[in-house]
mmCIF file of C-alpha atoms and ligand atoms in Angstrom:
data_model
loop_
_atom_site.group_PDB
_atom_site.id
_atom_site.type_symbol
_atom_site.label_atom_id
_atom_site.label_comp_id
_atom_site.label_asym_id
_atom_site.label_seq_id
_atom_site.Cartn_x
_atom_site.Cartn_y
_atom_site.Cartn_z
ATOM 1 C CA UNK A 1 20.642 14.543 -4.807
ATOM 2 C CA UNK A 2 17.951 12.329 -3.283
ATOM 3 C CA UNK A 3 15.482 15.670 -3.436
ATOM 4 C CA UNK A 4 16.035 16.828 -6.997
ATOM 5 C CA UNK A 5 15.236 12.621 -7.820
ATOM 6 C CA UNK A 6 11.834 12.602 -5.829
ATOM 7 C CA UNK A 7 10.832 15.754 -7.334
ATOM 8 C CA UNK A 8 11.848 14.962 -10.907
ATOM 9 C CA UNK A 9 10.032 11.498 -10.060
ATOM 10 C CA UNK A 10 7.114 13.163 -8.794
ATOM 11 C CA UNK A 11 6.873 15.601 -11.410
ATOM 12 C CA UNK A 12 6.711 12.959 -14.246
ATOM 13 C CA UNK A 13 3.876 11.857 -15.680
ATOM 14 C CA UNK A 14 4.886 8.814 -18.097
ATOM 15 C CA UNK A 15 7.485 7.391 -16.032
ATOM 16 C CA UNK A 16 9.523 4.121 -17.195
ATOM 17 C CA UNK A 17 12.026 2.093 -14.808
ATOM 18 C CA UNK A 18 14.798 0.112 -16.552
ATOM 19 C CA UNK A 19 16.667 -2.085 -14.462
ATOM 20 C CA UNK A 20 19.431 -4.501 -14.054
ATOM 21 C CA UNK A 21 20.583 -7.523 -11.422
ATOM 22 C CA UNK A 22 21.248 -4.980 -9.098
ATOM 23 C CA UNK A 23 17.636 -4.303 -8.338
ATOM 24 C CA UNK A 24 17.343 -7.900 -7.093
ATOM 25 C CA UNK A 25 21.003 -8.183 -5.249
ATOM 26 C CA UNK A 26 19.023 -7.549 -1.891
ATOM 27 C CA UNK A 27 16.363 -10.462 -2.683
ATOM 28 C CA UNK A 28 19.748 -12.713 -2.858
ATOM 29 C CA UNK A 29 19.764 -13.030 -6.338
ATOM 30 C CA UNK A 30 23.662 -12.140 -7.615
ATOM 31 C CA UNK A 31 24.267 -9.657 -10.071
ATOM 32 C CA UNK A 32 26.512 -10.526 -12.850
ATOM 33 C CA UNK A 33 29.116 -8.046 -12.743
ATOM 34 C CA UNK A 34 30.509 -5.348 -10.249
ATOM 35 C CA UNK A 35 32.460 -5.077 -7.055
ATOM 36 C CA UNK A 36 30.918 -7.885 -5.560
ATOM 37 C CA UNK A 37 32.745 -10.911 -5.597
ATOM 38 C CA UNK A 38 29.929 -13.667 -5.691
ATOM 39 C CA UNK A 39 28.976 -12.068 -9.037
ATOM 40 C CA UNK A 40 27.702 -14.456 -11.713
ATOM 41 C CA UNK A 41 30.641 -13.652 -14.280
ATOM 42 C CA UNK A 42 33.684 -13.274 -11.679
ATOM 43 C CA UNK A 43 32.657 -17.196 -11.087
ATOM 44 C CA UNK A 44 31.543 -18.422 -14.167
ATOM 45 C CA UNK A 45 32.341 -17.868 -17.449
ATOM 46 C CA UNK A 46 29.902 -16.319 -19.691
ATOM 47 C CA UNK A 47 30.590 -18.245 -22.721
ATOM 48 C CA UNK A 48 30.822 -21.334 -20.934
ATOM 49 C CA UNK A 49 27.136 -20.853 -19.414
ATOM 50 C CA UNK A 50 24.918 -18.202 -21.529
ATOM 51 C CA UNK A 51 25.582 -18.642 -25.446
ATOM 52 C CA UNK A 52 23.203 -21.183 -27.268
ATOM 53 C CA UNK A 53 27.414 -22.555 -28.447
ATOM 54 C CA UNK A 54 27.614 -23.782 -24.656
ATOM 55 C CA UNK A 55 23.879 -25.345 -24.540
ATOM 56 C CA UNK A 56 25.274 -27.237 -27.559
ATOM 57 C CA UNK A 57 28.171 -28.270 -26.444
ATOM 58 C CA UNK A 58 27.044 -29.146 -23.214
ATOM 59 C CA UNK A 59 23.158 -28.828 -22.247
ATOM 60 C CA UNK A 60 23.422 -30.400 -19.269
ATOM 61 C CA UNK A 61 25.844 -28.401 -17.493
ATOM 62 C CA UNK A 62 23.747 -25.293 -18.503
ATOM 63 C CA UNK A 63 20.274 -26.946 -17.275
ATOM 64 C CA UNK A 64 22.302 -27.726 -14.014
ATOM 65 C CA UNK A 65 23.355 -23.979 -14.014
ATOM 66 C CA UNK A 66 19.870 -22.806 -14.600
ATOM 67 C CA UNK A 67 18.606 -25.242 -12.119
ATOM 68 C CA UNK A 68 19.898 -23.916 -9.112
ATOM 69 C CA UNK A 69 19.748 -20.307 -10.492
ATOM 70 C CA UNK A 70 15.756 -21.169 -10.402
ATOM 71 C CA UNK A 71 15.729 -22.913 -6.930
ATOM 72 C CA UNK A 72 17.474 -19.479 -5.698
ATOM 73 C CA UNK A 73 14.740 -17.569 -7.307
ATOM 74 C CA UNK A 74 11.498 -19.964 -5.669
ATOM 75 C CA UNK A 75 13.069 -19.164 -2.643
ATOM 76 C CA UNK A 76 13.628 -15.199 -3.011
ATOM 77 C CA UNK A 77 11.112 -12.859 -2.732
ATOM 78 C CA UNK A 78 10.623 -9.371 -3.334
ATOM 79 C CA UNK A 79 12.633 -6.103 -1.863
ATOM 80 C CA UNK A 80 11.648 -2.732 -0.981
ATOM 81 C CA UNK A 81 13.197 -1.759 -4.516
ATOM 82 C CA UNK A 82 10.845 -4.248 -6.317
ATOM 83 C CA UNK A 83 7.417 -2.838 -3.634
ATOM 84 C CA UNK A 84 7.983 0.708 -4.307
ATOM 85 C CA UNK A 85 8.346 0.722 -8.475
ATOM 86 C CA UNK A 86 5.187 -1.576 -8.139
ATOM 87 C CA UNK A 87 3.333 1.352 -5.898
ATOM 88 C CA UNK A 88 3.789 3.479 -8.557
ATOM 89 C CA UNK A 89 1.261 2.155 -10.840
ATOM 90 C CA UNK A 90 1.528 4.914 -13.779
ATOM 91 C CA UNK A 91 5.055 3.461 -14.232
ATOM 92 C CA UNK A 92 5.911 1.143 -17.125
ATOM 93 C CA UNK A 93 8.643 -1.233 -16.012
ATOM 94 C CA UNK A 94 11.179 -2.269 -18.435
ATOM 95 C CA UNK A 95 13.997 -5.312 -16.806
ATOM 96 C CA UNK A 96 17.183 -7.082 -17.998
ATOM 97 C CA UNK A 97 16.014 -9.069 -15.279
ATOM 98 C CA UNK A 98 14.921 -13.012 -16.192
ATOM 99 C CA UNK A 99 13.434 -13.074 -12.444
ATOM 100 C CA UNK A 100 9.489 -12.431 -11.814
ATOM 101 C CA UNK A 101 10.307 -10.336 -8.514
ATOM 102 C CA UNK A 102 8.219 -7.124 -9.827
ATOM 103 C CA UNK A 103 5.413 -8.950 -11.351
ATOM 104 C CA UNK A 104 5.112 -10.714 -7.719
ATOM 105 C CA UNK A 105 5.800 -7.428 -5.815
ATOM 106 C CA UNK A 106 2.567 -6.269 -7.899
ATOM 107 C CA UNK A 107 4.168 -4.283 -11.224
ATOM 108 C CA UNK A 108 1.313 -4.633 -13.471
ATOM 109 C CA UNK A 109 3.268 -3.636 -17.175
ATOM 110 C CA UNK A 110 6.678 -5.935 -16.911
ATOM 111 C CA UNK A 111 9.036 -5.909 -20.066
ATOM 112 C CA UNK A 112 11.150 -8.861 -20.080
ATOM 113 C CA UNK A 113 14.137 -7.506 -22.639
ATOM 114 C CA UNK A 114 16.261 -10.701 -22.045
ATOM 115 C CA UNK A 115 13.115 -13.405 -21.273
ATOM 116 C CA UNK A 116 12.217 -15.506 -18.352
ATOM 117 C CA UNK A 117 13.900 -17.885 -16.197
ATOM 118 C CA UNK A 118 9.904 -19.365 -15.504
ATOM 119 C CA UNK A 119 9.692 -21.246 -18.692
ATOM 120 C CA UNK A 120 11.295 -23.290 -20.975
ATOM 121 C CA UNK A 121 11.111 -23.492 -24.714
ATOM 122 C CA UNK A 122 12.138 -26.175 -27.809
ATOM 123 C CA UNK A 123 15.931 -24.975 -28.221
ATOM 124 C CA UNK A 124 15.143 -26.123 -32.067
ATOM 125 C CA UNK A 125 12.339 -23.658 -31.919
ATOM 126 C CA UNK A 126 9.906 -26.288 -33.155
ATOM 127 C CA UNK A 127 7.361 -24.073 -31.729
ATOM 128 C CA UNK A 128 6.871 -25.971 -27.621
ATOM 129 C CA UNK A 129 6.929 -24.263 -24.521
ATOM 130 C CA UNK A 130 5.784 -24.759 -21.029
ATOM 131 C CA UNK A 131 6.241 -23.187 -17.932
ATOM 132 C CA UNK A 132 8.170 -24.063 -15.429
ATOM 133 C CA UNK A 133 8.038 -25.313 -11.191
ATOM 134 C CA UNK A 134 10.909 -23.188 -10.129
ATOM 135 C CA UNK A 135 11.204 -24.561 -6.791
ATOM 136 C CA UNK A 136 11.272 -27.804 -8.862
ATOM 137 C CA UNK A 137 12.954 -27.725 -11.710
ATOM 138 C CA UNK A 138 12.894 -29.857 -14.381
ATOM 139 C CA UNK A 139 16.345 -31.647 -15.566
ATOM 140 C CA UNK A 140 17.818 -31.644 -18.930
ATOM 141 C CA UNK A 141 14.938 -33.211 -21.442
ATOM 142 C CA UNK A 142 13.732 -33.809 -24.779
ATOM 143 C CA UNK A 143 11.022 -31.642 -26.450
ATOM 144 C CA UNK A 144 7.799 -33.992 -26.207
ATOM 145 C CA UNK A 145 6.693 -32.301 -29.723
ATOM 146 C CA UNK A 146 10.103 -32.585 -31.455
ATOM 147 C CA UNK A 147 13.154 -34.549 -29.438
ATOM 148 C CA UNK A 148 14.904 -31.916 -29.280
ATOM 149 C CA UNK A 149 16.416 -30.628 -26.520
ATOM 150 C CA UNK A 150 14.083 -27.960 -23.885
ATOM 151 C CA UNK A 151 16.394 -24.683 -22.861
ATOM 152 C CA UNK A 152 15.431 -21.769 -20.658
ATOM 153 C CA UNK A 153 13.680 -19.016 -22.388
ATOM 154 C CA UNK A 154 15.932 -16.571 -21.692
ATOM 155 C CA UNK A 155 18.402 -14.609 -24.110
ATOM 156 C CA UNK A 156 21.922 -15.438 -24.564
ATOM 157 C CA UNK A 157 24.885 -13.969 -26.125
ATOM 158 C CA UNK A 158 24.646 -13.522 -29.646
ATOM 159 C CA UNK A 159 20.839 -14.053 -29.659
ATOM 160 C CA UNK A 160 18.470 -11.455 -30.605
ATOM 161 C CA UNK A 161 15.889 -9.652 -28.164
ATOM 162 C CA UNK A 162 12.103 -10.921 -28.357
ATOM 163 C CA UNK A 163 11.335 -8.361 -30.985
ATOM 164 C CA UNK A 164 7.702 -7.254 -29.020
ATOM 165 C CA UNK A 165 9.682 -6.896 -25.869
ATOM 166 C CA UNK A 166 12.409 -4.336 -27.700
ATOM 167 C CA UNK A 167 10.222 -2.457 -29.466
ATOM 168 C CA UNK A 168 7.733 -1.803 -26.522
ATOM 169 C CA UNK A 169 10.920 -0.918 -24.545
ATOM 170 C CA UNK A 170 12.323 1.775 -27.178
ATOM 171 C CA UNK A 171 8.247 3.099 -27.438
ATOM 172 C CA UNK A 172 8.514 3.030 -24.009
ATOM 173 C CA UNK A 173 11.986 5.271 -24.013
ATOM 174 C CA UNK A 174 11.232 7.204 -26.520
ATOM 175 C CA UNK A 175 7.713 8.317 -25.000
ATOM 176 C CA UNK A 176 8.541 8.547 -21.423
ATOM 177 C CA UNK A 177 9.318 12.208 -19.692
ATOM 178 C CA UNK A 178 11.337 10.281 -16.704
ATOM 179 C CA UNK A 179 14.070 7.309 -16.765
ATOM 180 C CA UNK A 180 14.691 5.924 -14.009
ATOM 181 C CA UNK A 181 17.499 3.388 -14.224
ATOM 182 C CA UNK A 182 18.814 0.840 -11.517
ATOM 183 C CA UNK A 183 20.791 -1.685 -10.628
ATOM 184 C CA UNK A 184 22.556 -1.972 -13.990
ATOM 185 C CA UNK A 185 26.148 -1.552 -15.232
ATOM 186 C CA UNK A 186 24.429 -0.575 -18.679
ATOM 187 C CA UNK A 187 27.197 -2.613 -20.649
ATOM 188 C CA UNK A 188 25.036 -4.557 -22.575
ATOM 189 C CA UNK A 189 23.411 -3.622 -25.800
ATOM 190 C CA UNK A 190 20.565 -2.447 -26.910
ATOM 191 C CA UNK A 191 19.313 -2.394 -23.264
ATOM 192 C CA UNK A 192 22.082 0.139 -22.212
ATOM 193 C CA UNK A 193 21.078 2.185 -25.386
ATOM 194 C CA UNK A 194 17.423 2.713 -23.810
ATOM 195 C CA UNK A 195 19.427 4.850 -21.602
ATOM 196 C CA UNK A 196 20.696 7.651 -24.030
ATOM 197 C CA UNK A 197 17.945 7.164 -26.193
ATOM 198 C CA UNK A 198 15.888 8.746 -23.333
ATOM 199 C CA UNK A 199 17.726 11.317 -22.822
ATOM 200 C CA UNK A 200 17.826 12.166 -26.310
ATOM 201 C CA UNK A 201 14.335 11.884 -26.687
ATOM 202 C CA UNK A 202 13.846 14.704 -23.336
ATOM 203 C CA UNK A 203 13.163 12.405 -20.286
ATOM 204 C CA UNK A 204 14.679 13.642 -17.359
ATOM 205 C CA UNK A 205 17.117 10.325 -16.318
ATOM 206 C CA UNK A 206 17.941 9.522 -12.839
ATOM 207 C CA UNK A 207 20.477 6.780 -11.973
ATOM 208 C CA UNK A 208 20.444 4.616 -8.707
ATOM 209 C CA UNK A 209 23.511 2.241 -8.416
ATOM 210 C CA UNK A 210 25.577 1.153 -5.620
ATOM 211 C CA UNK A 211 28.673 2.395 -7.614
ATOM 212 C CA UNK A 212 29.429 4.789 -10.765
ATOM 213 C CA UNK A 213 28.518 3.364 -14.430
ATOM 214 C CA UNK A 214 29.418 4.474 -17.584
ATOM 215 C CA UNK A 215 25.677 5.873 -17.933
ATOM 216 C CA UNK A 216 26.548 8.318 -15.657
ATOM 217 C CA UNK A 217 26.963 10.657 -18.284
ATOM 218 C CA UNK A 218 23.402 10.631 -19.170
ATOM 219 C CA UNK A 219 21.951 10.755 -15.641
ATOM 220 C CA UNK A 220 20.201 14.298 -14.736
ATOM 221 C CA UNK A 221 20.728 12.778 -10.756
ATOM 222 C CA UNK A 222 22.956 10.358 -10.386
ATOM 223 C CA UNK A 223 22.340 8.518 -6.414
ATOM 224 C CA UNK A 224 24.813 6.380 -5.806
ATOM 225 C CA UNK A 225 23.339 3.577 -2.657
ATOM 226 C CA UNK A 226 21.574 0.807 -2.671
ATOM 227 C CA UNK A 227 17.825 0.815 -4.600
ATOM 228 C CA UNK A 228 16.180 -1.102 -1.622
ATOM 229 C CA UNK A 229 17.071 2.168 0.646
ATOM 230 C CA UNK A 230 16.904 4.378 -2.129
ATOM 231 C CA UNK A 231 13.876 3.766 -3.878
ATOM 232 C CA UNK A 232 11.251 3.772 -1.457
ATOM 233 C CA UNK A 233 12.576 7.597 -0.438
ATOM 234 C CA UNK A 234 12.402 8.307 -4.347
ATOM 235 C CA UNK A 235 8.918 6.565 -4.912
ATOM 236 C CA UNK A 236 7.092 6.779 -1.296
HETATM 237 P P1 OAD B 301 25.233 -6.343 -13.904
HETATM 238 O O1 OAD B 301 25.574 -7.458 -12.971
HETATM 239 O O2 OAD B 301 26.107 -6.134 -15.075
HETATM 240 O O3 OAD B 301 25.174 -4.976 -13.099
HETATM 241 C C1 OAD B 301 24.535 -4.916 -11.856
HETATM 242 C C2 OAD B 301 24.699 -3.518 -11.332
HETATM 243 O O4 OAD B 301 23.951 -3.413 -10.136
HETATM 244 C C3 OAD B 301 26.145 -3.141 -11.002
HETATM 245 O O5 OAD B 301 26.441 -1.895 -11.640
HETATM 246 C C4 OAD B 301 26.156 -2.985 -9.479
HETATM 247 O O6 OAD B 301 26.960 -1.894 -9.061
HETATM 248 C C5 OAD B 301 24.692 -2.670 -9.195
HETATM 249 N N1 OAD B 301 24.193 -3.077 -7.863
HETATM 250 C C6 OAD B 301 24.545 -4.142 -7.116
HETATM 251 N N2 OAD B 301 23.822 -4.213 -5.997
HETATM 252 C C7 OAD B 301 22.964 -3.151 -6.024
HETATM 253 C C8 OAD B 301 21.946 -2.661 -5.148
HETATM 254 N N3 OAD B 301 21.641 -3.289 -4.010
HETATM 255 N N4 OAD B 301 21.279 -1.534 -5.503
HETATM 256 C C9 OAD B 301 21.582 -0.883 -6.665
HETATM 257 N N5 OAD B 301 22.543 -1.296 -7.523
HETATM 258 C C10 OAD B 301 23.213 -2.422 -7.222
HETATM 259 O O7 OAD B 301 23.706 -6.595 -14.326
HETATM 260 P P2 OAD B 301 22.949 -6.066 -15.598
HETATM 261 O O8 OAD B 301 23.313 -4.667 -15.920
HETATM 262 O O9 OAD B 301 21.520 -6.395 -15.374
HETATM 263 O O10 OAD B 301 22.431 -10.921 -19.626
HETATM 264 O O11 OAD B 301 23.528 -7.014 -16.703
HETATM 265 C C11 OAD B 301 22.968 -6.971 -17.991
HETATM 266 C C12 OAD B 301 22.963 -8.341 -18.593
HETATM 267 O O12 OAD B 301 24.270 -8.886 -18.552
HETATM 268 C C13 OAD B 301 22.127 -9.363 -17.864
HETATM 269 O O13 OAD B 301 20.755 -9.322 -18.197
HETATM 270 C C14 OAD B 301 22.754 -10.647 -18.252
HETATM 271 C C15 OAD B 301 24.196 -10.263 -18.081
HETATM 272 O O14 OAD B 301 25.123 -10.998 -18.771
HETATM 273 C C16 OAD B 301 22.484 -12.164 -20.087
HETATM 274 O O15 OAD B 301 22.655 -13.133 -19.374
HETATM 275 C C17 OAD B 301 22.248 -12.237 -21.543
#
């Protein structure tokens, strides 16, 4: 398995990554769902934390939740998964991930498809933003343009995708002669759509995932283990 990846991965010439939480598990940061039992959504209820509904109905305990999400990330730092997609440097790197643990392990192109824990923005998109001390984090406040209330600029439930960031990421797809997908249980849409939208496009798709997901059925290889071990045999 591991052999027909590095030569499909060394073979391509307009590679794109698309990952998921599990490409930061082994910096400490939890995934959301899976067999691991600290994950986000076995403790905390979605609806309750990551719909702009909850910020309404309760901003503070969201900023809370987003405040020690960002202390966890100022104190993470990149894994061998993050250092070897950055050697690559052909590779255009498309991430459910809010975290900035490519750009810091040296990824030059980053798509954010769901935002960035790093900054906040005026939750009655009056048009302020500012970016944020992580290891810091600011507490539940008014926007100084508007009064409104500042949110993280990342995307909830039932919010659409920053339209640059999803179209650059189905260009990306669509163009690319290589997938390679990790750390994601590819349940949420349109980011799990990338996957057969490669594949129907002709890139070759190769999987890495500590356990069997649904986009499986896509994958050319499918390695099941964990990206920090996996990837820099796949990308070294
Ligand atoms: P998930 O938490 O749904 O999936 C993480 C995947 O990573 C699981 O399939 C795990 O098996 C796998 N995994 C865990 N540790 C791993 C490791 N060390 N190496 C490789 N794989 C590992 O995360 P996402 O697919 O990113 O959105 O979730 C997608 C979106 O759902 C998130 O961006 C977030 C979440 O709700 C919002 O908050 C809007």
């Amino acid at each position: 398995m591991i052999d027909d990846a590095v030569k499909l991965v060394r073979l391509a010439r307009r590679p794109v990554s698309l990952s998921g939480a599990g490409l930061s598990a082994e910096s400490g940061l939890e995934t959301f769902r899976g067999r691991d039992p600290e994950a986000l959504w076995s403790k905390h209820d979605p609806l309750q934390m990551a719909t702009p509904e909850a910020f309404e109905a309760n901003p503070q305990q969201v900023t809370d939740w987003y405040a020690w999400r960002r202390k966890v990330l100022a104190q993470a730092e990149p894994n061998a998964a993050h250092r070897a997609l950055a050697s690559r440097e052909s590779m255009l790197h498309v991430t459910q991930n809010v975290d900035d643990l490519l750009e810091r392990a040296g990824a030059r192109e980053v798509i954010h498809l769901h935002g960035t824990i790093g900054r906040n923005h005026c939750a009655a998109n009056c048009g302020h933003e500012e970016a944020i001390d992580m290891a810091d984090p600011p507490p539940l406040a008014p926007c100084p343009t508007c009064g409104k209330w500042m949110r993280p600029s990342v995307v909830w439930f039932g919010e659409s995708l920053p339209e640059a960031a999803l179209e650059g990421a189905i260009e990306a797809c669509v163009e690319c002669d290589l997938l390679l997908v990790i750390g994601t249980s590819a349940t949420v849409n349109p980011a799990a759509s990338l996957i057969p939208l490669a594949k129907e496009a002709s890139a070759r798709v190769v999987l890495v995932n500590t356990e069997e997901t649904e986009a499986g059925r896509f994958a050319d290889v499918e390695i099941i283990g964990k990206a920090g071990e996996v990837l820099p045999k796949l990308l070294g």
